[in-house]
Short mmCIF file of C-alpha atoms in Angstrom, two decimals:
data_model
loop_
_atom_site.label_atom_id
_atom_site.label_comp_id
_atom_site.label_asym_id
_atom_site.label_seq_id
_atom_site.Cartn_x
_atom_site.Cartn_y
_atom_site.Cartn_z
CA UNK A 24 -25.68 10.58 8.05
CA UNK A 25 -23.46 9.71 10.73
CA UNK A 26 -20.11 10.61 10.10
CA UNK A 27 -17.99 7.60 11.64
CA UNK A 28 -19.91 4.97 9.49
CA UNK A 29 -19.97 7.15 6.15
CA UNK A 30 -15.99 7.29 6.82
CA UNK A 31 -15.62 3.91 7.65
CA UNK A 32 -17.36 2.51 4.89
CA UNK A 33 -15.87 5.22 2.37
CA UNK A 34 -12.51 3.98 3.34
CA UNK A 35 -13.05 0.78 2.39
CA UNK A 36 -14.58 1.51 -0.37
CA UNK A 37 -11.56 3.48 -1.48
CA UNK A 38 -9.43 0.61 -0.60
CA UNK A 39 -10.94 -2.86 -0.56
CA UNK A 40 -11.91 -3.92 -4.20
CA UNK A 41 -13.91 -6.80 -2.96
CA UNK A 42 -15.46 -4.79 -0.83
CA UNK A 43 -16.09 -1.92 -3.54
CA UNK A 44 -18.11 -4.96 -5.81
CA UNK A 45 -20.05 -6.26 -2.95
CA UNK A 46 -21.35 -2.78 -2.24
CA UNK A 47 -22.00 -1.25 -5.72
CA UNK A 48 -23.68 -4.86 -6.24
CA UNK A 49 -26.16 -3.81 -3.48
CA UNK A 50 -25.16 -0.25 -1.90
CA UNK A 51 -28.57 0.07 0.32
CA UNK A 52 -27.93 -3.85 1.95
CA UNK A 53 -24.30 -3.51 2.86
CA UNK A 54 -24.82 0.31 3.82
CA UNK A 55 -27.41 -0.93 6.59
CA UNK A 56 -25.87 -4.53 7.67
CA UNK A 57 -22.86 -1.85 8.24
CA UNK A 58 -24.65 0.29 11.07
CA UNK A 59 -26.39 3.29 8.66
CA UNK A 60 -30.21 3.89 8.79
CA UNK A 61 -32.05 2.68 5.73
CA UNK A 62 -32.72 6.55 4.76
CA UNK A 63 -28.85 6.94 5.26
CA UNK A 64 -28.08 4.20 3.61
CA UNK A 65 -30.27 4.98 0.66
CA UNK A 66 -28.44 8.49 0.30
CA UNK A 67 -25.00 6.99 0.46
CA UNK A 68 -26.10 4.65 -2.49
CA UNK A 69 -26.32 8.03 -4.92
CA UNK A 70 -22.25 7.90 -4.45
CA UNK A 71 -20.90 7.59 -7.96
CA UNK A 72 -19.02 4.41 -9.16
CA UNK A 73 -16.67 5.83 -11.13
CA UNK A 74 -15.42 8.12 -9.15
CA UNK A 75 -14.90 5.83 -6.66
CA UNK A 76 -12.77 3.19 -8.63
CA UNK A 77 -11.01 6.74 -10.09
CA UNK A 78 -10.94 7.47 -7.03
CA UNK A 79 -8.82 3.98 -6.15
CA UNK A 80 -7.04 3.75 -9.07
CA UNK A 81 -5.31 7.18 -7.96
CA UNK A 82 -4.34 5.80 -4.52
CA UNK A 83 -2.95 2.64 -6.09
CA UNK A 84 -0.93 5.08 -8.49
CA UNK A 85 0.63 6.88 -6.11
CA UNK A 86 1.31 3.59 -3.68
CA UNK A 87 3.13 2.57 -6.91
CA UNK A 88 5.13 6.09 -7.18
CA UNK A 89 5.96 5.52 -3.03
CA UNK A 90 7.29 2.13 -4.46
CA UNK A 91 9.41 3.19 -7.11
CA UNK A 92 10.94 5.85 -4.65
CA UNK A 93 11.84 2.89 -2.28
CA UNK A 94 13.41 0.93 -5.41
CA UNK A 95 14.81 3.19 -8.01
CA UNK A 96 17.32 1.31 -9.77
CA UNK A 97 14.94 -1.67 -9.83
CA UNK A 98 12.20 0.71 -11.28
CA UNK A 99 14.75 1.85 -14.07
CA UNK A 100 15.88 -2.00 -14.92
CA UNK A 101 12.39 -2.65 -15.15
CA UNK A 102 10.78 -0.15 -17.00
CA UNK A 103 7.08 -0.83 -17.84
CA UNK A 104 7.19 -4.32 -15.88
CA UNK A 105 7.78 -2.18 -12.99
CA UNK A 106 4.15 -0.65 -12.89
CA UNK A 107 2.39 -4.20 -13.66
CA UNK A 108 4.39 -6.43 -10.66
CA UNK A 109 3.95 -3.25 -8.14
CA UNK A 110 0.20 -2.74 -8.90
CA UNK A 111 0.03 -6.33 -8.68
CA UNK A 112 0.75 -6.18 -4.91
CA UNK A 113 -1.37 -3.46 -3.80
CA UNK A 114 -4.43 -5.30 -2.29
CA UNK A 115 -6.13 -3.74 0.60
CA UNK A 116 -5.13 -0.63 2.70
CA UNK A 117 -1.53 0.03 3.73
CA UNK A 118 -0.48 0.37 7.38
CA UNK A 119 -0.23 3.52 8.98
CA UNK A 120 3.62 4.82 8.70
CA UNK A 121 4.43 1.22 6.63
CA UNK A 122 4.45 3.04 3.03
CA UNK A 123 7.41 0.80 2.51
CA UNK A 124 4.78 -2.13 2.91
CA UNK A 125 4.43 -2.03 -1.26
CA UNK A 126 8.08 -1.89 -1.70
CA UNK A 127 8.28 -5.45 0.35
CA UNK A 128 5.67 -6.87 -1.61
CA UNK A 129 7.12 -6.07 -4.72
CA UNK A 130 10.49 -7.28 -3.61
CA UNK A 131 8.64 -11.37 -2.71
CA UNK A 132 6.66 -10.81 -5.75
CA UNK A 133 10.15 -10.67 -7.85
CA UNK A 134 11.84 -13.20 -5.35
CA UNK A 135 9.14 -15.88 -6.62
CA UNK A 136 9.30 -15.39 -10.33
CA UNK A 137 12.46 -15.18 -10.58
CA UNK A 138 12.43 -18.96 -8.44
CA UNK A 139 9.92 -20.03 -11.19
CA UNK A 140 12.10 -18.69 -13.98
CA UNK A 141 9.37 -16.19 -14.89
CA UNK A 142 11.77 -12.91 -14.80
CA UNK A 143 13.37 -12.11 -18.08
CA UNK A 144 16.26 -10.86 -16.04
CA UNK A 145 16.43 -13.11 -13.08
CA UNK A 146 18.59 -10.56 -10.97
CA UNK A 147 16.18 -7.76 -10.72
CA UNK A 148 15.06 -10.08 -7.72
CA UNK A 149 18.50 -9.85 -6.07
CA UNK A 150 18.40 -5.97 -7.35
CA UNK A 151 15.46 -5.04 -5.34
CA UNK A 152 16.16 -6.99 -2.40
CA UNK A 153 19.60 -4.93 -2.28
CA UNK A 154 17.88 -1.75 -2.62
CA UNK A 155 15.10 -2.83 0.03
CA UNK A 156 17.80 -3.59 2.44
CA UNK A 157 19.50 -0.26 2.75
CA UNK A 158 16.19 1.31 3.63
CA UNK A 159 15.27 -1.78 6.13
CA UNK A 160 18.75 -0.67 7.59
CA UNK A 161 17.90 3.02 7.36
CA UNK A 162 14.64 2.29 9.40
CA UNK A 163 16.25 0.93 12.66
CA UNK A 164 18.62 2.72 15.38
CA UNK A 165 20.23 -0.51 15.56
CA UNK A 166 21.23 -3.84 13.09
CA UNK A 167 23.28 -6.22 11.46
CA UNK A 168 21.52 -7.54 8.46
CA UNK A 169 23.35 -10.17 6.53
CA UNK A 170 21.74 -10.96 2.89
CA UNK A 171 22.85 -13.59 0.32
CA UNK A 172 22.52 -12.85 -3.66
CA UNK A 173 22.62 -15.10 -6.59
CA UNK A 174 24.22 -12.02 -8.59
CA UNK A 175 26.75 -9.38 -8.02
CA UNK A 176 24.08 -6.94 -7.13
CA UNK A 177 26.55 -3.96 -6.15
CA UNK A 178 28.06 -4.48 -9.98
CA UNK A 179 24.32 -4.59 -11.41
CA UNK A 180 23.48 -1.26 -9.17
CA UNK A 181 26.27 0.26 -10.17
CA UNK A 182 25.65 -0.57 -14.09
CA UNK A 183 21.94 0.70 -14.04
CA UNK A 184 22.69 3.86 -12.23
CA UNK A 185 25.64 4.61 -15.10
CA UNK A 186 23.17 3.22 -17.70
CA UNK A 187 25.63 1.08 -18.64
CA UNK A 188 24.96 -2.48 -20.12
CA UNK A 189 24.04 -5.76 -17.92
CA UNK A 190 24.20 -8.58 -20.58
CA UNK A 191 27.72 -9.49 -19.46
CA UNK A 192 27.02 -10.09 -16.04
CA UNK A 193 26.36 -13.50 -14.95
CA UNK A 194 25.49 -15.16 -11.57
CA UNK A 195 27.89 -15.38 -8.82
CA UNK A 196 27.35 -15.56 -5.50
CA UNK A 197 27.44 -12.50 -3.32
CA UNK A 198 26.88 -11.77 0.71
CA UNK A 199 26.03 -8.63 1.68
CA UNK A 200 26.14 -7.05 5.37
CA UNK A 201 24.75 -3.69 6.74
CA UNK A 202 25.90 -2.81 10.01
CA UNK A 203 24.08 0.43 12.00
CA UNK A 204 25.56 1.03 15.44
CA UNK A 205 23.16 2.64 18.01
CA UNK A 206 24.64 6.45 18.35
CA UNK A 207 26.62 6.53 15.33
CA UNK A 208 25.57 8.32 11.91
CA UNK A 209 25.51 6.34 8.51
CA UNK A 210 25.86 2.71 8.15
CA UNK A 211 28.53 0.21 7.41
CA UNK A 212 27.84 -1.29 4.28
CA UNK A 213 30.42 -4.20 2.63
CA UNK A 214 29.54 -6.91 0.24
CA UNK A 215 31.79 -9.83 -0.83
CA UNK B 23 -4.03 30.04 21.88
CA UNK B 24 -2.09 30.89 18.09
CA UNK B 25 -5.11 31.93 15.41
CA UNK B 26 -5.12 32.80 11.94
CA UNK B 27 -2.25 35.04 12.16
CA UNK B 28 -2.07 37.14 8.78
CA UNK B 29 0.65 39.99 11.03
CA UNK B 30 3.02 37.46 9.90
CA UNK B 31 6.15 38.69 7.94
CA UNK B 32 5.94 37.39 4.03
CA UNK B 33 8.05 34.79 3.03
CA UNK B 34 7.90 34.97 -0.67
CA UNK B 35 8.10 31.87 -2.90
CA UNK B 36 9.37 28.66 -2.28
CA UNK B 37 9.58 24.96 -3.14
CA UNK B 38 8.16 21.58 -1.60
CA UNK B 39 11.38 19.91 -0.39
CA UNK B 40 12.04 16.99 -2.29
CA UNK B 41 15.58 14.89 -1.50
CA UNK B 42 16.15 14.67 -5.13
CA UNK B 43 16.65 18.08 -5.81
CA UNK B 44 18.74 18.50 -2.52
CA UNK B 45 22.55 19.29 -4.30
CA UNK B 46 20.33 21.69 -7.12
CA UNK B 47 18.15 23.36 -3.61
CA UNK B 48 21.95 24.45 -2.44
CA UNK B 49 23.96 25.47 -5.27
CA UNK B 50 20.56 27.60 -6.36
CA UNK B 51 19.48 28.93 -2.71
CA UNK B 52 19.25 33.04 -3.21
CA UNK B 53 16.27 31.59 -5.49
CA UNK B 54 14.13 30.24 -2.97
CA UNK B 55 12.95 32.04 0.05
CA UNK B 56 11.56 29.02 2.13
CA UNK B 57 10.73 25.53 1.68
CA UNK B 58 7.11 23.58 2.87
CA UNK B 59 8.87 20.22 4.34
CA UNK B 60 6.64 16.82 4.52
CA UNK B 61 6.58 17.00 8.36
CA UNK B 62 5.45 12.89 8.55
CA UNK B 63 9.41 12.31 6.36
CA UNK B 64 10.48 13.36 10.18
CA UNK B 65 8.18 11.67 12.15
CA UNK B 66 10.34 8.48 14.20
CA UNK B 67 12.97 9.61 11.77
CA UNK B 68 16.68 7.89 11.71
CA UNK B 69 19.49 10.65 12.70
CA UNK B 70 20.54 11.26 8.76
CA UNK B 71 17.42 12.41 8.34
CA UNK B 72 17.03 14.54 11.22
CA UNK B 73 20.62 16.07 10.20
CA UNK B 74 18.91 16.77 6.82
CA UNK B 75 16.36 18.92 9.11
CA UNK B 76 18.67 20.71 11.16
CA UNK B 77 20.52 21.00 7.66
CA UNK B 78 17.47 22.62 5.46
CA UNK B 79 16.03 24.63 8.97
CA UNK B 80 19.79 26.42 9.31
CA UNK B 81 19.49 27.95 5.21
CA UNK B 82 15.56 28.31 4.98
CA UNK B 83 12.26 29.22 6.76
CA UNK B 84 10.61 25.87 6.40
CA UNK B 85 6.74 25.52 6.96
CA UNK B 86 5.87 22.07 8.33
CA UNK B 87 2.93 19.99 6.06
CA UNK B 88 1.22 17.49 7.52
CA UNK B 89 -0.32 14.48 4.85
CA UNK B 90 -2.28 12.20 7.93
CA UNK B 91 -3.47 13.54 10.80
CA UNK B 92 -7.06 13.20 9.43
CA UNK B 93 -8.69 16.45 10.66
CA UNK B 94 -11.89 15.73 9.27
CA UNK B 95 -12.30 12.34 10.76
CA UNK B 96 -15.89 11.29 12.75
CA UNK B 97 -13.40 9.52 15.15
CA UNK B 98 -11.02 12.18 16.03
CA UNK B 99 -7.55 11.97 15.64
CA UNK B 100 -4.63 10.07 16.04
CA UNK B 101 -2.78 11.37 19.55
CA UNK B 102 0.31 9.57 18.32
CA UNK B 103 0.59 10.63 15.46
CA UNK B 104 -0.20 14.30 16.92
CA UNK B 105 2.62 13.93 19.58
CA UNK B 106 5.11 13.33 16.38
CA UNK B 107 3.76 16.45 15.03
CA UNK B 108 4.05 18.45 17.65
CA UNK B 109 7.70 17.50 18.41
CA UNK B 110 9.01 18.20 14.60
CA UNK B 111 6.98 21.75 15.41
CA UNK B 112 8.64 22.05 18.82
CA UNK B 113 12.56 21.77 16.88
CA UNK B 114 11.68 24.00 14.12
CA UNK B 115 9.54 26.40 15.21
CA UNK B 116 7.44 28.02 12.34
CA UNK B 117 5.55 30.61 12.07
CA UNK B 118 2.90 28.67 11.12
CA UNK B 119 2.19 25.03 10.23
CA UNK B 120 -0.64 23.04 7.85
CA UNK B 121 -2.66 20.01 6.93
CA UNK B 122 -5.26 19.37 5.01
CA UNK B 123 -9.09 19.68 5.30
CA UNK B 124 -9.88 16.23 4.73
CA UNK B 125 -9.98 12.40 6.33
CA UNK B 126 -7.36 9.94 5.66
CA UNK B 127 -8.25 7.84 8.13
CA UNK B 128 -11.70 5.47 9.67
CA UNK B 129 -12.88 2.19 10.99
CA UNK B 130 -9.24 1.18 11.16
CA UNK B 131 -8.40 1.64 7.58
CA UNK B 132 -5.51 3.87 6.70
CA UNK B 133 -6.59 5.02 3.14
CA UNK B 134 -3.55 6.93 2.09
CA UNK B 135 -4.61 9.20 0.22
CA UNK B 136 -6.54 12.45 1.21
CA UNK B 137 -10.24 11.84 0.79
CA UNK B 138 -12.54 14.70 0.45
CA UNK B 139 -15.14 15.41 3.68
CA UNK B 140 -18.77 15.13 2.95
CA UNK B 141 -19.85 18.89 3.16
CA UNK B 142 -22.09 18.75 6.33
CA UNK B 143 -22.49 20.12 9.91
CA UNK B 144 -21.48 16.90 11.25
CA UNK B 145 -18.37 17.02 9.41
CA UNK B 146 -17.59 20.79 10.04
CA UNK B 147 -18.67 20.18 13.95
CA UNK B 148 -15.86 17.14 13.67
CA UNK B 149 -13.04 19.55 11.72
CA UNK B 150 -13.68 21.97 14.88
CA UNK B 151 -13.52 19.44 17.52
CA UNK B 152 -10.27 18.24 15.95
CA UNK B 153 -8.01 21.47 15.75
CA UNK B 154 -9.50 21.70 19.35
CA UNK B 155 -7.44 18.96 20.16
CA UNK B 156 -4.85 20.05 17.96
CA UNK B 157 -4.29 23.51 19.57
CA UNK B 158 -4.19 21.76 22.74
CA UNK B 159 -0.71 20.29 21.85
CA UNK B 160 0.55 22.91 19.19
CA UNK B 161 0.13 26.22 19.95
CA UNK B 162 1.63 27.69 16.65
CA UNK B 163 -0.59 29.45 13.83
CA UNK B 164 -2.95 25.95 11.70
CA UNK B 165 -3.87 26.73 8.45
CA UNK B 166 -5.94 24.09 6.54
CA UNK B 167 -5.78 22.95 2.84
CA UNK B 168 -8.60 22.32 0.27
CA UNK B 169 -7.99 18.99 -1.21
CA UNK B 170 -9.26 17.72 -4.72
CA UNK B 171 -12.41 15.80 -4.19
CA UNK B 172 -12.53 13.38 -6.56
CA UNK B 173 -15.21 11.14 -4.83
CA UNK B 174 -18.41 13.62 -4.02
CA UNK B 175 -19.91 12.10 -0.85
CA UNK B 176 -23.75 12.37 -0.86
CA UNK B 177 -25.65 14.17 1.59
CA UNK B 178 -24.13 17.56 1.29
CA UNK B 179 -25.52 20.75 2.87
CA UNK B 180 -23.72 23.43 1.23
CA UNK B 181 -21.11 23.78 -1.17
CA UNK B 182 -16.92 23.39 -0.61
CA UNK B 183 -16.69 27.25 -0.57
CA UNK B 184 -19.30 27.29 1.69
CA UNK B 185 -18.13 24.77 3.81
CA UNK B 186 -14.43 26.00 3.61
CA UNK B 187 -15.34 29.53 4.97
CA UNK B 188 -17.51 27.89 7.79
CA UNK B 189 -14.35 25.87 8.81
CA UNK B 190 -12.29 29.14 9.14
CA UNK B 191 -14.24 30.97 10.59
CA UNK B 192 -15.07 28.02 13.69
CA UNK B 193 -11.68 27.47 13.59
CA UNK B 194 -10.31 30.54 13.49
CA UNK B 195 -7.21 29.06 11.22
CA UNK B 196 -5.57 30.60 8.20
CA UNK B 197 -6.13 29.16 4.59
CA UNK B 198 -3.67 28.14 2.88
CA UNK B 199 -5.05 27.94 -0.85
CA UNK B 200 -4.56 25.20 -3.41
CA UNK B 201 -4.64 27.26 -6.29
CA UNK B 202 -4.42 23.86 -8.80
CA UNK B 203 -7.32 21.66 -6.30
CA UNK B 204 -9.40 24.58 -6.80
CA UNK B 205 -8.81 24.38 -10.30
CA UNK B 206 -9.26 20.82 -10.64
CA UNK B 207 -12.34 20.57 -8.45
CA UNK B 208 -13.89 23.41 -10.86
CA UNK B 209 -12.67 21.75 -14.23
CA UNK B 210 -14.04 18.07 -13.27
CA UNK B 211 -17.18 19.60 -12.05
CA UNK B 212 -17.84 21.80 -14.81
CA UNK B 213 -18.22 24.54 -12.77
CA UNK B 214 -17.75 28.02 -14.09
CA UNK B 215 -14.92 29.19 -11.43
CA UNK B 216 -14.83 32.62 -12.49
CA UNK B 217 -18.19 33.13 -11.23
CA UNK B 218 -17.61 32.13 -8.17
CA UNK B 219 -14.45 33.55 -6.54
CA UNK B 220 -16.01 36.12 -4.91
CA UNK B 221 -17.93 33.34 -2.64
CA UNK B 222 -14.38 32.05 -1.65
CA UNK B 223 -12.78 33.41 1.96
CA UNK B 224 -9.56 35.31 0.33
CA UNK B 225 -9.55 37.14 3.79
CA UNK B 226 -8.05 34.22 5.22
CA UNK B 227 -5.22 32.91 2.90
CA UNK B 228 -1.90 33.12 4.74
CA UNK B 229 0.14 30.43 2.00
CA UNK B 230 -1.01 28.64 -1.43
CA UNK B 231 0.28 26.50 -3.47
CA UNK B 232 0.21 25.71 -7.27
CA UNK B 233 1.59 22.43 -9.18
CA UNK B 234 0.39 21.05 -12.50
CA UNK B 235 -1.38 18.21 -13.34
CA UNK B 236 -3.09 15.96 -16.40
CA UNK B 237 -5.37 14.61 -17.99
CA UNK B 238 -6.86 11.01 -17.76
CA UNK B 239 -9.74 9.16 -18.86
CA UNK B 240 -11.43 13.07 -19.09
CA UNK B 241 -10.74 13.85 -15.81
CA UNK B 242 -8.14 16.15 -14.26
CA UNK B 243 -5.68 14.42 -12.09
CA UNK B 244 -4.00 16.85 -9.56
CA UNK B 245 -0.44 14.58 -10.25
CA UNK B 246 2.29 17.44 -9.06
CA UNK B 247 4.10 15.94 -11.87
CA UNK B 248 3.72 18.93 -14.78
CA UNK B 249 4.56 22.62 -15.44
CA UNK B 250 1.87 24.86 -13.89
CA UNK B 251 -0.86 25.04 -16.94
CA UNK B 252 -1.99 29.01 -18.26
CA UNK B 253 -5.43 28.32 -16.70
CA UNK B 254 -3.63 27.76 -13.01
CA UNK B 255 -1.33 30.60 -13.39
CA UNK B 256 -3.89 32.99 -14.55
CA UNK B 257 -5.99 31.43 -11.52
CA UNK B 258 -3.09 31.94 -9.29
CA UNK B 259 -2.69 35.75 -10.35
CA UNK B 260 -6.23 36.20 -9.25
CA UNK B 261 -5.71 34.68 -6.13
CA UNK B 262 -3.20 36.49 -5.41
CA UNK B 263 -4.80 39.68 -6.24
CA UNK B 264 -7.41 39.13 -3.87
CA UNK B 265 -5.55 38.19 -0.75
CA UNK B 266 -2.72 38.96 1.57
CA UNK B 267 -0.77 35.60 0.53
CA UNK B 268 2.52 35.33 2.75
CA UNK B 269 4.08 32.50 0.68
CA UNK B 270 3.36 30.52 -2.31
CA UNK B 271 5.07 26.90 -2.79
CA UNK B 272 5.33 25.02 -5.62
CA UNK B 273 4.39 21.17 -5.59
CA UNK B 274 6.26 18.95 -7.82
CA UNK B 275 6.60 15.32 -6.44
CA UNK B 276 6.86 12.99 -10.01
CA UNK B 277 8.38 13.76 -13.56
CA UNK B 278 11.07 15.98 -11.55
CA UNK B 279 12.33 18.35 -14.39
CA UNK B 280 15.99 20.10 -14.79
CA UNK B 281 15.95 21.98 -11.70
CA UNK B 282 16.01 25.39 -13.50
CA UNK B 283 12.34 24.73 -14.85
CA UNK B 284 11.08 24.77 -11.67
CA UNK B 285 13.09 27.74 -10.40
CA UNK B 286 11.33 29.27 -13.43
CA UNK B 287 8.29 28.72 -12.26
CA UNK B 288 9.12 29.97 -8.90
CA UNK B 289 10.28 33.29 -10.75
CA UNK B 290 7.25 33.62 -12.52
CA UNK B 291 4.80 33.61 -9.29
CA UNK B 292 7.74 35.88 -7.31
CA UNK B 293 6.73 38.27 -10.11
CA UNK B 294 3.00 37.97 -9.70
CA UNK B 295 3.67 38.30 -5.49
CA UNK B 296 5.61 41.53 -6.54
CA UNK B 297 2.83 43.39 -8.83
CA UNK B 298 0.26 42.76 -6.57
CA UNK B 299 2.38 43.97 -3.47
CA UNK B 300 2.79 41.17 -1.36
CA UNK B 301 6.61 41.37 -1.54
CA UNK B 302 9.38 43.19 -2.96
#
């Protein structure tokens, strides 16, 4: 079989689950309108379904573990939620080098249930967007990012971390600046 | 041109750097003799993290591991993403470096994950015509990694051990032996392992690595997020019998336990390095 084309359809397979119905619907048909022979495409047909969507299931796992790294507070406040909203996201292949890609998602996702009163703790929006923004600010040589919260969000990171309890805290708005000059280690972090 | 090189001086046992167990790595070094760093966490990297390099390079050997360069791929590789590589090699200078024998890349698609090559000549011709390239712009010692294959790709023309040992031998790299993949790939296949060591090229291991996994749905997940089971470390003692292993790392990337757990585990494979001879 030619190599290129078994790839190239294999990734998709592994990462498109549109893609992964269409051709399990009719492997031979999409394996030839995609540039393989019929004999080719009749062999790559014999691929196994299951371990295909295992096979996907265990990418979107461990684009949901690369998420939680990005977010760990927000993971921890949470819990179980975490997993459902993140896996929610994943659709399609991520960018080369953009792992943080899933992270972002996650952090709109939260952004627009928490607009349509849909969180049952409307500040794990603000929380992940805090925790986003140090690594946005991590990322570049050079920024000022300036970021507006309906919570406290350093009080509510500082609470989860200790494990300490969140009922009390209420909205109020916060502004939050990062600060990276070019040549200089660390970043200047202060939030009002 | 740097080949196989199993002259090498023995590092002993060590851990896959993970920034959560930085403070623990420190206060506990005398108990690890080198570290395996994820060379793409330093690819385009901010200066913090490049600090954390110079940081980690200035207390242990570390061995570069690449996760996407894609070796097997029909397409060839990524030059961009090799040029990263070979700058992190160029600042650290290892005695050897690795990656995986499998694609993670094709037809524009970034899959993220390490997907298993189909076991043909077209793919082994590809795997050569890549570390080609690669030795054109690293000239340091390769050694390749067999991956879990959870997805078997149709068409094949010999078996992984088969196709593993062809690899090595056209590419004249080093092995560096996933004790737990082979172990998974054996378990989920139903294959009787045992029986077939001996078809395996032990000749060429220069590193392993060993990491536990679990269960799901029946099939064993290779998750770097459990203790080592008794069927990997009795695997791992075999391994180790039958090669000239230079350094073994432990993988643990989720469910990090109390750093002493793992420094157990890193005591427990010193001591199988040390009865077979491979270190004192």
């Amino acid at each position: 079989m030619a190599l290129t084309h078994v790839q190239a359809i294999l990734a998709r397979l592994f990462t498109d689950d549109a893609f992964r119905a269409s051709f399990f619907h009719d492997p031979v048909t999409v394996g030839c309108a995609l540039g393989l022979e019929a004999a080719e495409a009749s062999a790559l047909a014999e691929l196994s379904r299951n371990e295909v969507e295992e096979f996907a299931a265990i990418i979107r796992r461990k684009r949901a573990d690369d998420a939680r790294k990005v977010l760990p507070l927000t993971a921890r406040a949470l819990g179980g939620a975490f997993d459902r909203h993140v896996l929610s996201t994943i659709v399609g292949a991520v960018r080369p080098g953009r792992h943080r890609d899933d992270a972002r998602a996650l952090v709109d996702l939260l952004s627009r249930l928490a607009r349509s009163n849909e969180l049952e703790s409307p500040w794990t929006a603000d929380l992940a967007r805090y925790e986003v923004t140090f690594g946005e600010a991590l990322q570049r040589s050079a920024c000022l990012l300036v970021r507006r919260f309906r919570f406290p969000v350093a009080r509510l990171a500082a609470a989860i971390h200790c494990g300490a309890p969140t009922g009390d805290i209420k909205p109020r708005m916060t502004i939050g600046i990062w600060l990276r000059v070019p040549g200089r280690r660390g970043i200047v972090h202060r939030i009002w | 041109m740097a080949r196989f090189a199993p002259e090498v001086a023995a590092l002993g046992v060590g851990l896959g750097f993970r920034p959560s167990f930085r403070a623990d790595l420190f206060r506990q070094r005398a108990q690890v003799d080198f570290l395996e760093i994820t060379a793409d966490h330093y690819f385009n990297a901010p200066p913090e993290k490049l600090d954390e390099l110079d940081l980690l390079a200035a207390h242990f050997p570390l061995i570069p591991h690449g996760l996407d360069l894609s070796l097997g791929s029909g397409e060839g590789i990524d030059p961009a993403y090799l040029d990263q590589f070979a700058t992190l090699i160029r600042r650290i200078s290892p005695p050897w470096w690795s990656e995986h024998l499998a694609f993670t890349r094709a037809g524009g698609v970034s899959i993220g994950h390490l997907a298993a090559l189909p076991c043909t000549q077209e793919a082994l011709d590809a795997v050569v015509r890549n570390v080609e390239a690669v030795r054109r712009a690293i000239d340091i010692p390769l050694i390749l990694e067999n991956v879990t294959a959870t997805v078997r790709v149709p068409g094949g023309e010999m078996d992984e051990a088969a196709f593993l040992t062809e690899v090595l031998r056209r590419t004249s790299c080093g092995w560096l032996c996933d004790v737990t993949n082979l172990y998974t790939n054996a378990v989920n296949r139903g294959a009787d392992l045992d029986r077939e060591l001996d078809r395996w090229p032990w000749n060429r291991v220069v590193q392993m690595h060993f990491a536990g996994g679990h269960w799901r749905d029946g099939i064993l997940i290779d998750s770097h997020a459990y203790p080592t089971s008794p069927e990997v470390w009795r695997l791992l003692d075999e391994a180790v019998a039958r090669s000239s292993v230079k350094g073994i790392i432990l993988e643990r990337d989720e469910n990090l336990p109390p750093f002493g757990d793992l420094l157990d585990e890193l005591a427990r494979a010193r001591a199988i390095g040390s009865r077979h001879g491979r270190w004192h």
